[in-house]
PDB file of C-alpha atoms in Angstrom:
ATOM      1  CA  UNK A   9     -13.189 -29.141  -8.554  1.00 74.00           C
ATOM      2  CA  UNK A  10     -13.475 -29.708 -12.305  1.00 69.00           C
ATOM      3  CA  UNK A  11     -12.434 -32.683 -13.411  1.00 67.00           C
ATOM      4  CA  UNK A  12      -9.937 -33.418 -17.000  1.00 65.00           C
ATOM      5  CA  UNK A  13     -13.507 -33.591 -18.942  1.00 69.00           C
ATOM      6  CA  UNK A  14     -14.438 -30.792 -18.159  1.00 68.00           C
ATOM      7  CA  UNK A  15     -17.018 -31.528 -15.190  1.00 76.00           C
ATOM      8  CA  UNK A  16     -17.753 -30.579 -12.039  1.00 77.00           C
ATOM      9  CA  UNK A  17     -16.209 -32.856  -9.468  1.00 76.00           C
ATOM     10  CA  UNK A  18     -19.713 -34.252  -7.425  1.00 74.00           C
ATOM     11  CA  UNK A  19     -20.518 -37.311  -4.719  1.00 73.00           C
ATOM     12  CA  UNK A  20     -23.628 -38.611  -5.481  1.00 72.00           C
ATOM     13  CA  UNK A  21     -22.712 -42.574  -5.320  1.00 71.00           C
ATOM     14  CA  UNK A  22     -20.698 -44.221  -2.338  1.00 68.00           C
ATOM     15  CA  UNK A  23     -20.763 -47.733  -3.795  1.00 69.00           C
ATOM     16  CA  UNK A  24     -17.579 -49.547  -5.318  1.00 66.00           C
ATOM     17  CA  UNK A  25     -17.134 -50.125  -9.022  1.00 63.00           C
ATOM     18  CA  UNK A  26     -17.679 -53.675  -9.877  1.00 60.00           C
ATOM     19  CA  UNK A  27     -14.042 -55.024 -11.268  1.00 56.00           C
ATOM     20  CA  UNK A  28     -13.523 -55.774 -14.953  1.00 48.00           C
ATOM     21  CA  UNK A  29     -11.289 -58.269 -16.474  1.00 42.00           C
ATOM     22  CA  UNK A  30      -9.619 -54.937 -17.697  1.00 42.00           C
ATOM     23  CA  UNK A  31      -9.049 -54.094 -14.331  1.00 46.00           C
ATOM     24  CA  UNK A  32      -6.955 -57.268 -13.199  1.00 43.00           C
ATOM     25  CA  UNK A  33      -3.446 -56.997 -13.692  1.00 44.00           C
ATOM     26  CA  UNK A  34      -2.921 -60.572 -13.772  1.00 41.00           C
ATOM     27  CA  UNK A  35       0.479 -60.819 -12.465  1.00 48.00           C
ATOM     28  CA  UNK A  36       1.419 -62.608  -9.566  1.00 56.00           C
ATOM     29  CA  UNK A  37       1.615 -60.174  -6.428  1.00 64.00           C
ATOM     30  CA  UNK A  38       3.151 -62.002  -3.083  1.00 67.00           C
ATOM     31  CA  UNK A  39       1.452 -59.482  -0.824  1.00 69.00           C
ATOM     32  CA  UNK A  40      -2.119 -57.641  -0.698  1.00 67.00           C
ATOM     33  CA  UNK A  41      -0.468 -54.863   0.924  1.00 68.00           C
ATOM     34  CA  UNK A  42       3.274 -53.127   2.151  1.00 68.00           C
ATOM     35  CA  UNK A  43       4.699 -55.484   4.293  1.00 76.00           C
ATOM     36  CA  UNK A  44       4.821 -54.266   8.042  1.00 80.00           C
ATOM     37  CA  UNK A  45       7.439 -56.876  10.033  1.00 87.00           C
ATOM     38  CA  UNK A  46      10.276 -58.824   8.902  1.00 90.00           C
ATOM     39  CA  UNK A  47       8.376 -62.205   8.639  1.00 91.00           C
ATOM     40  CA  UNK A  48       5.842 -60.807   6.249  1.00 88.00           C
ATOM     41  CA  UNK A  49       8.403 -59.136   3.823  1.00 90.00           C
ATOM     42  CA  UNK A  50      10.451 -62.217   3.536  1.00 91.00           C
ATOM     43  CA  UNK A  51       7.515 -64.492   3.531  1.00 90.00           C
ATOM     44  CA  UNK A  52       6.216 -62.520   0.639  1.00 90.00           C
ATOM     45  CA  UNK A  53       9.969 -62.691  -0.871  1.00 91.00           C
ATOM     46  CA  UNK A  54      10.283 -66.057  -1.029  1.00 92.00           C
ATOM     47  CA  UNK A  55       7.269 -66.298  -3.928  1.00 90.00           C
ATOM     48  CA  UNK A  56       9.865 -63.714  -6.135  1.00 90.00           C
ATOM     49  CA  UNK A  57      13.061 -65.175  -5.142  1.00 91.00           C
ATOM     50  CA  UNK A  58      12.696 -68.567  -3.462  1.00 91.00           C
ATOM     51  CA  UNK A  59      13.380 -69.839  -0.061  1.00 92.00           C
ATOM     52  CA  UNK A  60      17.559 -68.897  -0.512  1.00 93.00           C
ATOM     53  CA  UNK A  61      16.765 -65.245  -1.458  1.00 92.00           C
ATOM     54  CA  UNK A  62      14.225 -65.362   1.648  1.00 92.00           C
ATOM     55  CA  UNK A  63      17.006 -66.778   3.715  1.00 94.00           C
ATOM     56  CA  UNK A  64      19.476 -64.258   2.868  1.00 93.00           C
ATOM     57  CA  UNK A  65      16.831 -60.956   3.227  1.00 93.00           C
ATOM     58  CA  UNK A  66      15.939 -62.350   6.646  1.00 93.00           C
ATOM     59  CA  UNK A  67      19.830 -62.531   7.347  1.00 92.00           C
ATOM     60  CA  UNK A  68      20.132 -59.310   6.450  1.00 91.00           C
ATOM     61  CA  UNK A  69      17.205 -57.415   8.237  1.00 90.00           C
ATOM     62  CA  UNK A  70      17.683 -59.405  11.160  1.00 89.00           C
ATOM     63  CA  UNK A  71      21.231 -58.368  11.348  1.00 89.00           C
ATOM     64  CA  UNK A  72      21.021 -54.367  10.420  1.00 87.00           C
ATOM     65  CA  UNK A  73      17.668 -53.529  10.986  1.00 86.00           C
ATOM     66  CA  UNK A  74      15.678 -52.641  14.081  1.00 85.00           C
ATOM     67  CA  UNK A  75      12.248 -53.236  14.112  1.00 78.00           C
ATOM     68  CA  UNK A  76      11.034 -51.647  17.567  1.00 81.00           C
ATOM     69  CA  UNK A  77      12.359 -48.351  16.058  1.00 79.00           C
ATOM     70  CA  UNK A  78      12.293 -48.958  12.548  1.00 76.00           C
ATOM     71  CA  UNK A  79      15.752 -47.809  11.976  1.00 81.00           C
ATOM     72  CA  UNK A  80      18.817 -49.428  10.440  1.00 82.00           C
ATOM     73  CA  UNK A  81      22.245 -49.798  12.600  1.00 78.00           C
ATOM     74  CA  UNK A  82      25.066 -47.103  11.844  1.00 70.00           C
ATOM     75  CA  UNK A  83      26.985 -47.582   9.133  1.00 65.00           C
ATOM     76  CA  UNK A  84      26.296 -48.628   5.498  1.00 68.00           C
ATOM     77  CA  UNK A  85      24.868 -51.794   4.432  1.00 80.00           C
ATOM     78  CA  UNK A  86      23.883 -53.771   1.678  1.00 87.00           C
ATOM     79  CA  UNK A  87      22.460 -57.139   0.701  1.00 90.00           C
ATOM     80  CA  UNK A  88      23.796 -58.386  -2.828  1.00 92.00           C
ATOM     81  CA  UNK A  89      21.531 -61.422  -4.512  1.00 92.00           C
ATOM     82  CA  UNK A  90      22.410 -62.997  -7.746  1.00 91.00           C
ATOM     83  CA  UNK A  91      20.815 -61.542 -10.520  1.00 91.00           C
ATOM     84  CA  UNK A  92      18.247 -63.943 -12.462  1.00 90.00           C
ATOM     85  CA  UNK A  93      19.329 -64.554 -15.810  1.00 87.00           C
ATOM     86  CA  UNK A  94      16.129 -63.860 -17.017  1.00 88.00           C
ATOM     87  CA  UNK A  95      14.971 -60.018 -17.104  1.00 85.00           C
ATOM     88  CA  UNK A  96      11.868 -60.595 -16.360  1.00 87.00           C
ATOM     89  CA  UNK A  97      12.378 -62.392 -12.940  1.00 90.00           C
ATOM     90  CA  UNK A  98      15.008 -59.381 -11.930  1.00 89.00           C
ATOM     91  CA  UNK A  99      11.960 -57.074 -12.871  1.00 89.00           C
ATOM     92  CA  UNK A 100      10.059 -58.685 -10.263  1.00 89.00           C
ATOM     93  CA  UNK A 101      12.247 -58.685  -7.428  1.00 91.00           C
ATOM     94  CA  UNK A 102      13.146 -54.595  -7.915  1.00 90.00           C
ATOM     95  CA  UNK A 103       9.189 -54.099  -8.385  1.00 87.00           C
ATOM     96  CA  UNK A 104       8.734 -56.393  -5.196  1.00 88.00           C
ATOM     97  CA  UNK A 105      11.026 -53.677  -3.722  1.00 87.00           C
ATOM     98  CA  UNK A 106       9.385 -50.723  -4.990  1.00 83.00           C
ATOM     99  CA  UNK A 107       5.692 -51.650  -3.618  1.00 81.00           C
ATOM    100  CA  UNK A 108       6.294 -53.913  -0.952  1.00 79.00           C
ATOM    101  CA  UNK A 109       9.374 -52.758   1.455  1.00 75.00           C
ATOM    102  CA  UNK A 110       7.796 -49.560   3.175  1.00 73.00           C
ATOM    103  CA  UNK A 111       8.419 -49.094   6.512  1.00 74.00           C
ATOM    104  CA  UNK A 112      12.212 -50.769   5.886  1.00 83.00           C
ATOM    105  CA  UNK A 113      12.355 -48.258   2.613  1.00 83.00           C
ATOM    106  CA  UNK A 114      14.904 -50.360   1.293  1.00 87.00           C
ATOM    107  CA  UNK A 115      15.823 -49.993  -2.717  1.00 87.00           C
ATOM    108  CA  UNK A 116      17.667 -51.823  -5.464  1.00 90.00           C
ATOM    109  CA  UNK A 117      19.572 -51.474  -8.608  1.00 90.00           C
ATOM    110  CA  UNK A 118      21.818 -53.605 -10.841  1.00 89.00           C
ATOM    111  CA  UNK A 119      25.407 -53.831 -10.275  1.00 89.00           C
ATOM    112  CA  UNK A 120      28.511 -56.440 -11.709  1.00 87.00           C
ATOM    113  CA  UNK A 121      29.974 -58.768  -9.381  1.00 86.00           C
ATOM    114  CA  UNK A 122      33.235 -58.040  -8.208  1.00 83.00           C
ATOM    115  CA  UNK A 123      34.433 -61.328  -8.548  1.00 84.00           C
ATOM    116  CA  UNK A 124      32.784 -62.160 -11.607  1.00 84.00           C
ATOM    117  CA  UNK A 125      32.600 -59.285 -14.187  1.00 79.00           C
ATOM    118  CA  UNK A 126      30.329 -61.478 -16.397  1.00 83.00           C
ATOM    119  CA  UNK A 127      28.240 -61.675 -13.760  1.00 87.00           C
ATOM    120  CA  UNK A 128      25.047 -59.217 -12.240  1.00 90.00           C
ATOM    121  CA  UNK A 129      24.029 -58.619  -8.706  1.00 91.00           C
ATOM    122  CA  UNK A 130      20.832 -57.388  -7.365  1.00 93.00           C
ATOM    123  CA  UNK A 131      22.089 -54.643  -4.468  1.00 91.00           C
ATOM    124  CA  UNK A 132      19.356 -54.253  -1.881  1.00 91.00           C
ATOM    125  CA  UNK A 133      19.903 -51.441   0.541  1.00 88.00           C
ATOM    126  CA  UNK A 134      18.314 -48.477   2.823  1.00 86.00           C
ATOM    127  CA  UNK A 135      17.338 -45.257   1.768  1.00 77.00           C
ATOM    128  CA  UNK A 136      18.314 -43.528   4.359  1.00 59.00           C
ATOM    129  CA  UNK A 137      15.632 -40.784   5.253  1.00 49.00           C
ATOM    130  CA  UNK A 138      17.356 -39.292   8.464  1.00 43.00           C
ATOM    131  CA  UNK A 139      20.333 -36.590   8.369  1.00 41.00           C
ATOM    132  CA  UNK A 140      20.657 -35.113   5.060  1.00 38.00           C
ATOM    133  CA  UNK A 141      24.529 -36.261   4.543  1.00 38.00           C
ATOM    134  CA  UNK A 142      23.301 -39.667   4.709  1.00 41.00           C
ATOM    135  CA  UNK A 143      20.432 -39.830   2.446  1.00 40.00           C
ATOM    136  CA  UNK A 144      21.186 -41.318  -0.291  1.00 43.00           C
ATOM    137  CA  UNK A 145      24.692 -42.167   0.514  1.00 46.00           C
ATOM    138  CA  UNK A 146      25.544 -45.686  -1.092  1.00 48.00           C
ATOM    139  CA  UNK A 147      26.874 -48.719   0.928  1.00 49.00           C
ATOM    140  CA  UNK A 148      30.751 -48.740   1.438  1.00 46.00           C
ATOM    141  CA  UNK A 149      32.778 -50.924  -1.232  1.00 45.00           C
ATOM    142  CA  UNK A 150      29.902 -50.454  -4.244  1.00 46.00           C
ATOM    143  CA  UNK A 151      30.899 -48.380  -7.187  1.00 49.00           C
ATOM    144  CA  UNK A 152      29.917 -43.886  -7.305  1.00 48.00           C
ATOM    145  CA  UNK A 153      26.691 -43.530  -9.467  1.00 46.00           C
ATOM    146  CA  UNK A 154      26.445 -41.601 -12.426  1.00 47.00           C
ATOM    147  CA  UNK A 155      25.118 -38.334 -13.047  1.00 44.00           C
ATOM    148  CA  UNK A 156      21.447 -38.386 -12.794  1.00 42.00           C
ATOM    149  CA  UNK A 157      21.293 -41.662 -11.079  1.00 41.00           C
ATOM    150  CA  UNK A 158      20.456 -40.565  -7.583  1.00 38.00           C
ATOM    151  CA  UNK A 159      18.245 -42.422  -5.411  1.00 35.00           C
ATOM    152  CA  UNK A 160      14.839 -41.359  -4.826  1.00 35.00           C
ATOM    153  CA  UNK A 161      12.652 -43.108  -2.535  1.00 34.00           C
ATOM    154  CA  UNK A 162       9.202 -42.192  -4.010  1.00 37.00           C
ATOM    155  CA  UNK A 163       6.627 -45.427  -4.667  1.00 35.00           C
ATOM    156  CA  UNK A 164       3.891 -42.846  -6.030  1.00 37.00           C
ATOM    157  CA  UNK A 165       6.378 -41.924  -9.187  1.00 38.00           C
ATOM    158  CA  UNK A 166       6.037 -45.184  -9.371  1.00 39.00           C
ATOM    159  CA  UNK A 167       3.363 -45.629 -12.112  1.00 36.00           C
ATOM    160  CA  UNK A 168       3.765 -47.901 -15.448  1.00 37.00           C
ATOM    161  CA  UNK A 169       1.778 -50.725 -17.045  1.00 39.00           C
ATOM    162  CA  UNK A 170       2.287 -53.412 -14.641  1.00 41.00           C
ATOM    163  CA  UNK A 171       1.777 -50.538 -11.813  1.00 45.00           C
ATOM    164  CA  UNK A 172      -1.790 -49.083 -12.861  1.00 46.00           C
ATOM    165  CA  UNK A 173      -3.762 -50.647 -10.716  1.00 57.00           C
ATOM    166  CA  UNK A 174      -1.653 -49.681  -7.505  1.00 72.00           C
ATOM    167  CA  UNK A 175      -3.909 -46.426  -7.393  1.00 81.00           C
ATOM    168  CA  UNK A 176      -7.190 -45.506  -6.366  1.00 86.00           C
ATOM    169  CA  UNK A 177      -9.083 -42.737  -7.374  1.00 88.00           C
ATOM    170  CA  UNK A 178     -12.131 -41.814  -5.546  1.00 91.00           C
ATOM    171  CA  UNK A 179     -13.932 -38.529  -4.769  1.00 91.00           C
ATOM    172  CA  UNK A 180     -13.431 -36.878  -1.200  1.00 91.00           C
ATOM    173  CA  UNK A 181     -16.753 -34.877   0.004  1.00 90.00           C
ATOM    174  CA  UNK A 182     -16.193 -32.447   3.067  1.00 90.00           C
ATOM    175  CA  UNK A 183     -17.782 -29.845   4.952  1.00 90.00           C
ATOM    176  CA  UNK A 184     -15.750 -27.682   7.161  1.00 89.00           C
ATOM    177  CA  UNK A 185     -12.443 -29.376   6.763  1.00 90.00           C
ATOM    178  CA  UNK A 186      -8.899 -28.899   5.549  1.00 90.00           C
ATOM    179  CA  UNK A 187      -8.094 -31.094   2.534  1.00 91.00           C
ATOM    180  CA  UNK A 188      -4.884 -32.568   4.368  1.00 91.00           C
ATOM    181  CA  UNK A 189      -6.443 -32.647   7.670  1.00 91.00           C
ATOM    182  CA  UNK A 190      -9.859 -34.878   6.461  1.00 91.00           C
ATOM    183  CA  UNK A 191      -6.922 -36.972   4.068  1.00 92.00           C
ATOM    184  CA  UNK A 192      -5.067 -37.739   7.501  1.00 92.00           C
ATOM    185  CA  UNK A 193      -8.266 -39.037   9.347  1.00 91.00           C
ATOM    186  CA  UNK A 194      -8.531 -41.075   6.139  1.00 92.00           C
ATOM    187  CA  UNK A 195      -5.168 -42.617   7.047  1.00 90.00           C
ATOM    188  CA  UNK A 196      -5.224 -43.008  10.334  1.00 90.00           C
ATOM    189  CA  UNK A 197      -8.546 -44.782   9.946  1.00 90.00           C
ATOM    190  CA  UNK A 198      -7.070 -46.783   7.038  1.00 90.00           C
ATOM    191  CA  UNK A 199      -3.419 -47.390   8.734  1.00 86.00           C
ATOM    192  CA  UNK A 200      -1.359 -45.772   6.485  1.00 87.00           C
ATOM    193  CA  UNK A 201       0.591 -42.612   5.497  1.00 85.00           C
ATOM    194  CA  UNK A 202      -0.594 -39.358   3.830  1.00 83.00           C
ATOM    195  CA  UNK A 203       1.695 -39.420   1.832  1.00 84.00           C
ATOM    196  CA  UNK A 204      -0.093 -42.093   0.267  1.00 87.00           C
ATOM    197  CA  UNK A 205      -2.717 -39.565  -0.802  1.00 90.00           C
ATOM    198  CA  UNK A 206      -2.409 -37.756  -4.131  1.00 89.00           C
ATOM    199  CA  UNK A 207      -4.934 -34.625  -5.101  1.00 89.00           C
ATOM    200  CA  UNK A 208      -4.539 -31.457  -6.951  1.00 84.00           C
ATOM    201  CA  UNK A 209      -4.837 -29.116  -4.740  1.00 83.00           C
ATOM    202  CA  UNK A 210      -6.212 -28.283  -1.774  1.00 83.00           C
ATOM    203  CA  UNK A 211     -10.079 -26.752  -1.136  1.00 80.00           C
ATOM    204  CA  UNK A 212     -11.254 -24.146   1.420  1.00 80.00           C
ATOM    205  CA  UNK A 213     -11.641 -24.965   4.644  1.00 83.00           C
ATOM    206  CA  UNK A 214     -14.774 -23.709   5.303  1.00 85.00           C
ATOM    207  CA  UNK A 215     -17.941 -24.590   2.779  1.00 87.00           C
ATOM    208  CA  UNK A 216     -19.314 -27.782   1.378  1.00 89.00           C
ATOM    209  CA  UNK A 217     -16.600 -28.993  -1.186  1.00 90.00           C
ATOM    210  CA  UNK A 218     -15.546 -32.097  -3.367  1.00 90.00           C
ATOM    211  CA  UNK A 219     -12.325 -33.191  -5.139  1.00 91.00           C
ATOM    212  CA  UNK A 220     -11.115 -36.428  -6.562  1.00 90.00           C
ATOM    213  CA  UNK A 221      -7.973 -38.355  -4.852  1.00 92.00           C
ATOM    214  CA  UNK A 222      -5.837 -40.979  -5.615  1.00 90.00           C
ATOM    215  CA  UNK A 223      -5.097 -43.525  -2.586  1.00 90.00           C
ATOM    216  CA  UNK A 224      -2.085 -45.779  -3.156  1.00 86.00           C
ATOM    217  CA  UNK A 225      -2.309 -49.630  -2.797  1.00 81.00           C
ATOM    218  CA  UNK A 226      -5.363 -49.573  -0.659  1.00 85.00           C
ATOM    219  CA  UNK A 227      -8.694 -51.313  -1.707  1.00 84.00           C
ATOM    220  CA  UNK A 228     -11.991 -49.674  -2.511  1.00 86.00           C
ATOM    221  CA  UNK A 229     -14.458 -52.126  -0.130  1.00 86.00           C
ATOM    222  CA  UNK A 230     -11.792 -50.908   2.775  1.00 87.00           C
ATOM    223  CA  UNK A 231     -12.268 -47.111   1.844  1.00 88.00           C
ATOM    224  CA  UNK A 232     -15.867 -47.685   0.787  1.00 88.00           C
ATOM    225  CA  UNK A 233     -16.676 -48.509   4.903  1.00 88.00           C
ATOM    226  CA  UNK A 234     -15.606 -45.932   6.330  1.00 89.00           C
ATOM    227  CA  UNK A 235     -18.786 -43.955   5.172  1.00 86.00           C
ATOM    228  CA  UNK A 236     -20.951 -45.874   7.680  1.00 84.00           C
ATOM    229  CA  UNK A 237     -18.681 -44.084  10.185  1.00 84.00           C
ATOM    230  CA  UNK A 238     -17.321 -40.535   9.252  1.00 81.00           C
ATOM    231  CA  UNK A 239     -19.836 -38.181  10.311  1.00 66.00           C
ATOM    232  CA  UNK A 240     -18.727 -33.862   9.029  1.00 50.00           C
TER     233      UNK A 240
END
């Protein structure tokens, strides 16, 4: 592979870049890593929202979701939290959302209060990723989106300036190997999807070949081990 400058794509270091103060984001981040059970989402919740928004996610994954199957009850549900006054504070709870909610894939926008026109509402809800009439489909009582305003359920797209340093970019070496197949040994290995993985394409199966991949909220000592243990 040949990389945006213009050069060959090679392994010849397997140690970690030492960090920067460049390379700190310096915001606040509840959680090292996607929450996996109830108690760590809303633990992690409560440093964005405070103990009453905890209370109230709790209420409502307790109540809707199942988390033997990880799958949400029929019917259509939502979770509506006051909107902070300040915009940066509502940033942080739908970015909390974005990077912090998969398996429960839950998402948020912005919508008025029905009691209180003057008034916003954080609306929390599924993306449902099942039967293809229901993806998508918004909670009963809420208000038809516009045009263009569909939900997606994507947190690679999401990438800004407070979302940079969410990716890792390293370069995969393989001999004999599908690109997708070593990249899913790579997740199993690391505990989490492939879809997490983002490269350009993928490289013959059989010959000696290197590419550079991104890895999504994962951190380079964890990847950085696994070469004391993956062996062709």
């Amino acid at each position: 592979e040949v990389d945006r400058r213009g050069q060959v794509v090679v392994l010849d270091d397997v140690h970690t870049i030492p960090k920067t103060s460049e390379d700190v984001d310096g915001s606040d981040d509840p959680l090292e890593h996607p929450a996996k059970t109830i108690e760590e989402l809303v633990q992690g919740f409560e440093k964005v929202a405070g103990k009453q928004g905890k209370d109230q996610l709790e209420g409502f994954l307790k109540t809707w979701y199942n988390e033997t199957e990880h799958t949400y009850a029929t019917g259509r549900c939502c979770l509506l939290l006051p909107a902070p006054v300040d915009r940066e504070e509502r940033k942080r709870i739908h970015h909390f959302f974005r990077t912090h909610s998969d398996p429960f894939h839950l998402v948020t926008d912005t919508v008025d209060d029905e009691h209180n026109p003057t008034r916003k509402m954080i609306r929390v809800y599924p993306h449902h990723k099942g039967k293809e009439e229901d993806q998508g489909r918004r909670p009963t009582g809420t208000k038809k989106r516009k045009r263009g305003e569909e939900i997606q359920f994507d947190y690679r797209n999401n990438i800004g300036p407070g979302n940079k340093n969410n990716f890792l970019l390293f370069t995969l070496y393989k001999e004999n190997k599908d690109t997708q197949d070593a990249l899913n040994v790579l997740g199993r290995m690391l505990r989490c999807k492939s879809s997490s993985f983002g490269f350009a394409g993928t490289k013959d199966k059989r010959g000696v070949t290197t590419q550079q991949v991104t890895l999504y909220r994962q951190k380079a000592e964890s990847l950085a081990k696994l070469n004391k243990v993956l062996r062709g």
